[in-house]
Short mmCIF file of C-alpha atoms in Angstrom, two decimals:
data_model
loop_
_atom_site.label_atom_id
_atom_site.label_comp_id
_atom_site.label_asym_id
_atom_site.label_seq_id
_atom_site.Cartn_x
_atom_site.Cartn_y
_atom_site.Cartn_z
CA UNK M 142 0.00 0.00 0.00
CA UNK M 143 1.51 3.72 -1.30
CA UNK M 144 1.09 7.27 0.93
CA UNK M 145 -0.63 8.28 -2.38
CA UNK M 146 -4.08 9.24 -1.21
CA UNK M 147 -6.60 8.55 -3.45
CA UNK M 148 -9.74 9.98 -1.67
CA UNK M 149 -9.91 13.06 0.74
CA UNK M 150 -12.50 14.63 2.88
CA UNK M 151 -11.48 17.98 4.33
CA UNK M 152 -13.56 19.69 6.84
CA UNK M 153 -16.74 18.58 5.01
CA UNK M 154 -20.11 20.12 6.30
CA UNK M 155 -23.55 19.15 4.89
CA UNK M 156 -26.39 20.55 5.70
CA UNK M 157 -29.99 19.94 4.01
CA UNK M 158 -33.19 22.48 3.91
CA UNK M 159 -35.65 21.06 6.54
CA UNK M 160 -39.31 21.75 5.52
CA UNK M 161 -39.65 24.15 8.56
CA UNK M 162 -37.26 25.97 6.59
CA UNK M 163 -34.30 25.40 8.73
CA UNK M 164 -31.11 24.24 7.87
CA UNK M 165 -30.15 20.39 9.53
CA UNK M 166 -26.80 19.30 9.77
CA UNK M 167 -26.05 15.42 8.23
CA UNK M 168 -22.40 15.58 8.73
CA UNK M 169 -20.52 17.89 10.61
CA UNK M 170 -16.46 18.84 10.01
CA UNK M 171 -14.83 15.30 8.94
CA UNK M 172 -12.19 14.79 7.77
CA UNK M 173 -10.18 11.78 6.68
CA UNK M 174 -7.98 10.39 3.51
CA UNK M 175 -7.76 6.74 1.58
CA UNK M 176 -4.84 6.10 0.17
CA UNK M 177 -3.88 3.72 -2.54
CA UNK M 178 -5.17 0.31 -2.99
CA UNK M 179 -6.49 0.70 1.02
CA UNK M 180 -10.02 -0.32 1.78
CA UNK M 181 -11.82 1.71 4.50
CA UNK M 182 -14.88 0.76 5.59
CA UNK M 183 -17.45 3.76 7.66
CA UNK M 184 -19.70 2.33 9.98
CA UNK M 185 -22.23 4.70 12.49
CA UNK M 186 -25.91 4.80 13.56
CA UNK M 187 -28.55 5.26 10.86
CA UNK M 188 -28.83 8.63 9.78
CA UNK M 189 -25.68 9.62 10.94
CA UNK M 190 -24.53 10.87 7.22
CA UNK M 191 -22.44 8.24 5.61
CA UNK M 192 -24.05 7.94 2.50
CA UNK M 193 -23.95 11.39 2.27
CA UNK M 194 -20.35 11.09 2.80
CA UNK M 195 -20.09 8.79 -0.43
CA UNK M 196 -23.07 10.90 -2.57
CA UNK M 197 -20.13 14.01 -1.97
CA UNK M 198 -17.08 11.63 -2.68
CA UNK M 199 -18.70 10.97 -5.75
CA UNK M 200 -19.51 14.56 -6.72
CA UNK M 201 -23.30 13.87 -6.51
CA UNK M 202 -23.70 16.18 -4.00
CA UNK M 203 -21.65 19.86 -2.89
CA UNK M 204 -20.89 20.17 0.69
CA UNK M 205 -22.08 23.15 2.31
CA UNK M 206 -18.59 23.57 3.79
CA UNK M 207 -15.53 21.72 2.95
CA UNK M 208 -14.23 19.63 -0.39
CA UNK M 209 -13.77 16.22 -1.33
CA UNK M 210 -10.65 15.43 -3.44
CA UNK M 211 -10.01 12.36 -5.59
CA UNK M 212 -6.33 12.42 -6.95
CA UNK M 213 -5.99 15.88 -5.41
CA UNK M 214 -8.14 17.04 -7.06
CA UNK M 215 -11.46 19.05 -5.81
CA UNK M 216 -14.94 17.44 -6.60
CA UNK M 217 -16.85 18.99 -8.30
CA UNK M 218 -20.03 16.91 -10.06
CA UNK M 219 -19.64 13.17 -11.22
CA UNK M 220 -16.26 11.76 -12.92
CA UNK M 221 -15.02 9.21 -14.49
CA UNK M 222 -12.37 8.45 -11.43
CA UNK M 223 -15.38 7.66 -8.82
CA UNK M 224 -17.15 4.32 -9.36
CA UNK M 225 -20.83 3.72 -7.14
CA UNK M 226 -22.22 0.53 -6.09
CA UNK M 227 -25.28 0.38 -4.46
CA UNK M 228 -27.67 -2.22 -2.71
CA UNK M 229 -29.85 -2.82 -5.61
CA UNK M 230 -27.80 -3.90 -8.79
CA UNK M 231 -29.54 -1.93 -11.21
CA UNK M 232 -29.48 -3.49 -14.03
CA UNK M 233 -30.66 -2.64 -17.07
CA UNK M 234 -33.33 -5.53 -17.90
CA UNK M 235 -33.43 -5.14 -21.58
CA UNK M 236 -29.24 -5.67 -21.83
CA UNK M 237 -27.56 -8.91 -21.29
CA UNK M 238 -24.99 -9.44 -18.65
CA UNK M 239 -22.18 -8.79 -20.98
CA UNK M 240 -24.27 -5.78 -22.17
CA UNK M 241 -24.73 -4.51 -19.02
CA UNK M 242 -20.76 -5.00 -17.62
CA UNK M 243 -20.08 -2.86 -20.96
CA UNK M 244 -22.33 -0.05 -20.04
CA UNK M 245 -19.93 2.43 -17.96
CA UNK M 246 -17.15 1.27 -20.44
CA UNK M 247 -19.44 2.27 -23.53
CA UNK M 248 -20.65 5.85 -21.95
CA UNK M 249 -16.57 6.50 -21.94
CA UNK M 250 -16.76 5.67 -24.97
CA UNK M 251 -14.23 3.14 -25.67
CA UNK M 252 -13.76 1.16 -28.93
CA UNK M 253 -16.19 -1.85 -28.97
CA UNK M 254 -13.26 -4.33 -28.66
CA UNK M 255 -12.16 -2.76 -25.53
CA UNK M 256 -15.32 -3.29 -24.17
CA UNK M 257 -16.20 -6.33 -24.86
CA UNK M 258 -12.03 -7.61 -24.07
CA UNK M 259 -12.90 -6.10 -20.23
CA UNK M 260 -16.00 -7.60 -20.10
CA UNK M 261 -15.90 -10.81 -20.66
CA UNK M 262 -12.30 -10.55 -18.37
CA UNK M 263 -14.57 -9.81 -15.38
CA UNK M 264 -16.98 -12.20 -16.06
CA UNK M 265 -14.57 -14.88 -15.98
CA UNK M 266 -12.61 -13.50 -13.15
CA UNK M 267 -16.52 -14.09 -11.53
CA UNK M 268 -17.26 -17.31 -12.84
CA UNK M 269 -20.01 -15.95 -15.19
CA UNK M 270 -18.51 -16.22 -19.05
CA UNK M 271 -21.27 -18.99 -19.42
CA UNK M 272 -23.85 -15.96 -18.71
CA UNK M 273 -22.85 -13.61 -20.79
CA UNK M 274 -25.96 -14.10 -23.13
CA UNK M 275 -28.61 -14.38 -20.61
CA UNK M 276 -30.82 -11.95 -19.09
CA UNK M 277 -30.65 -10.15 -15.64
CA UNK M 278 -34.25 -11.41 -14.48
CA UNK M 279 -32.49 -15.16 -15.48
CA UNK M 280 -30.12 -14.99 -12.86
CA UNK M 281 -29.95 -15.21 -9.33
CA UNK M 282 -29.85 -12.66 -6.92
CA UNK M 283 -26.07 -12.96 -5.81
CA UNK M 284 -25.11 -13.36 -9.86
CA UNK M 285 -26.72 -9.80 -10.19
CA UNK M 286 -24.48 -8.50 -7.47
CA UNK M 287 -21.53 -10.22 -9.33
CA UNK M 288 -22.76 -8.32 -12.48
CA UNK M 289 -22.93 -5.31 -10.58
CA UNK M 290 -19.46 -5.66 -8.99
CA UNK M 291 -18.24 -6.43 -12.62
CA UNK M 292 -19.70 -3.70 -14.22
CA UNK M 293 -18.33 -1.63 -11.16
CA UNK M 294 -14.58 -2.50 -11.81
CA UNK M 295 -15.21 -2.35 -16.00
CA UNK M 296 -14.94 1.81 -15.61
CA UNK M 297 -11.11 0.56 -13.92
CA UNK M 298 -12.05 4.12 -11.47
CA UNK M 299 -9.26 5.26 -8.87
CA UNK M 300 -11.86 4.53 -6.45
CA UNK M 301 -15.04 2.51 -5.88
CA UNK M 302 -18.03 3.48 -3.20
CA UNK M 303 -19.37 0.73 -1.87
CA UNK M 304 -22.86 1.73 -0.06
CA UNK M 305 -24.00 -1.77 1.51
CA UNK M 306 -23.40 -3.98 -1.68
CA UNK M 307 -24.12 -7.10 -0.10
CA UNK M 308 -27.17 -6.31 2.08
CA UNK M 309 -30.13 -7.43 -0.59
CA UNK M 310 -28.60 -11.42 0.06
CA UNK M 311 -28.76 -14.12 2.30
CA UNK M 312 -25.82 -14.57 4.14
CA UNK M 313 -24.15 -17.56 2.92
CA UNK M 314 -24.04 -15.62 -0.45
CA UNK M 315 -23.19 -12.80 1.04
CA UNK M 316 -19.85 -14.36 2.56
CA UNK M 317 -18.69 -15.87 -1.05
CA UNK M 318 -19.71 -12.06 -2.15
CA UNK M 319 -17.65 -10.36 0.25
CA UNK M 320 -14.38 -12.64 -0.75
CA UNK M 321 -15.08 -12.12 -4.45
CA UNK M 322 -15.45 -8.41 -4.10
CA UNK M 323 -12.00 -8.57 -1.45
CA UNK M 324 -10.22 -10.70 -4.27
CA UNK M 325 -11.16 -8.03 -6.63
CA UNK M 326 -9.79 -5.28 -5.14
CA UNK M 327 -6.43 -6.72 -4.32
CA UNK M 328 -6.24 -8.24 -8.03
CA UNK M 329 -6.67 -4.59 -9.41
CA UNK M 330 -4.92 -2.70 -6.40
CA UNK M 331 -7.84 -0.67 -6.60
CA UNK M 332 -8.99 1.74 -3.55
CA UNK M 333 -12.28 1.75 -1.79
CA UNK M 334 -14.91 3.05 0.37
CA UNK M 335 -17.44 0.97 2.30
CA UNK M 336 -20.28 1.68 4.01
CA UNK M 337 -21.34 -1.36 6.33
CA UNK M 338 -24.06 -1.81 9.25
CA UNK M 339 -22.68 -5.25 9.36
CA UNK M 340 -19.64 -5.11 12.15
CA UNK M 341 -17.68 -8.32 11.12
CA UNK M 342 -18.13 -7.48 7.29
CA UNK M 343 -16.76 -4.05 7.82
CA UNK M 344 -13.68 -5.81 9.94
CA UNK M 345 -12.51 -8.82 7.58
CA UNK M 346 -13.03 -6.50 4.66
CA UNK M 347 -11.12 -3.20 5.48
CA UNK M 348 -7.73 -2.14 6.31
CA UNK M 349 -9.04 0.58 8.61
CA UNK M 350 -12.54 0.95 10.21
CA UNK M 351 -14.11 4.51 10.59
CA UNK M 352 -16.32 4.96 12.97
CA UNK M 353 -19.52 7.69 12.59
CA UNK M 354 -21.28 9.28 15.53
CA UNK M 355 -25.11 10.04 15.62
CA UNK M 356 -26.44 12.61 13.84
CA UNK M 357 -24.54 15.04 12.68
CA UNK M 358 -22.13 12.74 11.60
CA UNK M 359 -18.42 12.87 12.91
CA UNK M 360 -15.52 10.33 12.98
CA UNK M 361 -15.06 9.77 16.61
CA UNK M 362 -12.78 6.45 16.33
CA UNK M 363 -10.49 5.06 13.96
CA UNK M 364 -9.43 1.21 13.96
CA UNK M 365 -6.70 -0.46 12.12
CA UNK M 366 -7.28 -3.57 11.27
CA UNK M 367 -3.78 -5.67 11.76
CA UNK M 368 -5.23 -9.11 10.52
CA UNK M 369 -3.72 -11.20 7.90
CA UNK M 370 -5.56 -12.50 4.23
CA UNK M 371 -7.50 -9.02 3.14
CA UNK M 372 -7.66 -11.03 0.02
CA UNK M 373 -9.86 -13.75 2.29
CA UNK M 374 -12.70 -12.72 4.66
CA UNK M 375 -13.70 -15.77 5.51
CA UNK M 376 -10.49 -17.27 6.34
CA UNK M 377 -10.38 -13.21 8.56
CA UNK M 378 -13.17 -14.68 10.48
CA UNK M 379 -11.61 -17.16 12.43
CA UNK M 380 -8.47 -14.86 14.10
CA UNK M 381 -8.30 -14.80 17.06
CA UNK M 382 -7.95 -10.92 17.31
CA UNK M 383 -11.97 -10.03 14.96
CA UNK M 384 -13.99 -10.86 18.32
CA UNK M 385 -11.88 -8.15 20.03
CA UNK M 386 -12.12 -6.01 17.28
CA UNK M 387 -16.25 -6.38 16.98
CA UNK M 388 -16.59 -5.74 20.44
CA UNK M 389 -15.04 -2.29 20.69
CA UNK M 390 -17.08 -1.24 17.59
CA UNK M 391 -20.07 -2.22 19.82
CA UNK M 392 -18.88 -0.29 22.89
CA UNK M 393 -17.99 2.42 20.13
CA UNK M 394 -22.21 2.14 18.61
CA UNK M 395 -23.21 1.56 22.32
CA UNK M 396 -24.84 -1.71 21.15
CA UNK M 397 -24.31 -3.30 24.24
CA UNK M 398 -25.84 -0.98 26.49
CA UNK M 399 -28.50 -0.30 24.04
CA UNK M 400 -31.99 -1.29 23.14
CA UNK M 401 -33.14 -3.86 20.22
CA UNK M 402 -33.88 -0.94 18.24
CA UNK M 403 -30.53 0.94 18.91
CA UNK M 404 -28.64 -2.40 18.38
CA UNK M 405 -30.54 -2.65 14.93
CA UNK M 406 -29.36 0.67 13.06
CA UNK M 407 -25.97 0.34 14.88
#
């Protein structure tokens, strides 16, 4: 892993019109950096502003106060650097798989063999060359997410935002999911952001864990995840260090002093 830092967030401020006409704060003065090929995951209370945090890294939305930077460089509306995955894989129904993994590549406007050469690398990188023909309402709902993940890495950005990929599966799935995606990233040295609600995904995934207070959102702890295999979550899962490292983002969320509902969003 370089010092280059890939993804900034200085002093960022964001504040939305209420309909009482006053102004309410979603995340309040953070301030952190990614660097190369690092994966950071951002976990907090619901509400507290993380998405937000990712709709301004990817130039969706303008802080009120503050800048994101990606490549030092200021955001400043959607580029071509910043890839977004979602929950729901949003696919397009009416385009094949290998349509669909072509789509970001084909707004860029590449040549059609490009495309189609980075395509069809993903899908066989996720075990889905045999699909490449079919249909997204043909496939299951973890091969969409694969499509989606593919599709995500076809744009090769500087940096991918991951807002709770995996959360639309069951959780076996989810577990192959989270080492293909972790595989991925390591393959391509590529840099991301997660956002997790899930405290052991957000552990055996990330090299560092941010960790969101409520509403308006700050960073108010930072972990560093010294466990071996980021390349292998589910071989993560069984050192003996993740229980220790769960529990203090629990103290940190207050899920262990807190009620069903608290625990829930935590």
């Amino acid at each position: 892993m370089s010092d280059v830092v890939r993804l900034e967030f200085r002093n960022v401020t964001m504040r939305f019109m209420a309909t009482s006409g006053k102004g309410l704060a979603a995340v309040a003065e953070v301030s952190f950096a990614v660097r190369d090929g690092e994966v950071v995951a951002l976990i907090g209370p619901s509400g507290c502003g993380k998405s937000t945090l990712l709709n301004i890294g990817s130039g969706l939305y303008t802080p009120s106060e503050g800048e994101a930077l990606v490549d030092g460089a200021r955001v400043q509306g959607p580029n071509r650097h910043v890839a977004f995955m979602l929950q729901k894989d949003l696919l397009l129904p009416w385009r094949t798989v290998l349509e669909n993994v072509m789509f970001g590549v084909e707004i860029q406007r590449l040549p059609l063999p490009e495309r189609r050469r980075r395509a069809l690398g993903l899908l066989e990188n996720f075990n889905l060359a045999e699909f490449a023909g079919h249909y997204p309402h043909q496939l299951s709902g973890g091969m969409r997410q694969r499509v989606a993940l593919a599709r995500t890495l076809a744009v090769d950005p500087s940096v991918l935002l991951l807002d709770e990929p995996f959360s639309a599966v069951d959780a076996q799935t989810r577990m192959v999911l989270q080492r293909e995606l972790a595989q991925s990233l390591k393959r391509a040295g590529k840099t991301a952001l997660l956002i997790t609600h899930d405290l052991l995904e957000a552990v055996t995934l990330s090299d560092r864990v941010l960790v969101m207070s409520r509403r308006p959102g700050r960073i108010i702890d930072e972990i560093r995840v010294e466990l071996p295999q980021r390349d292998d979550p589910i071989a993560r899962r069984e050192a003996p260090r993740v229980n220790d490292y769960v529990a203090r983002l629990m103290d940190q969320l207050d899920i262990s002093h807190a009620g069903p509902e608290a625990g829930a969003s935590a």
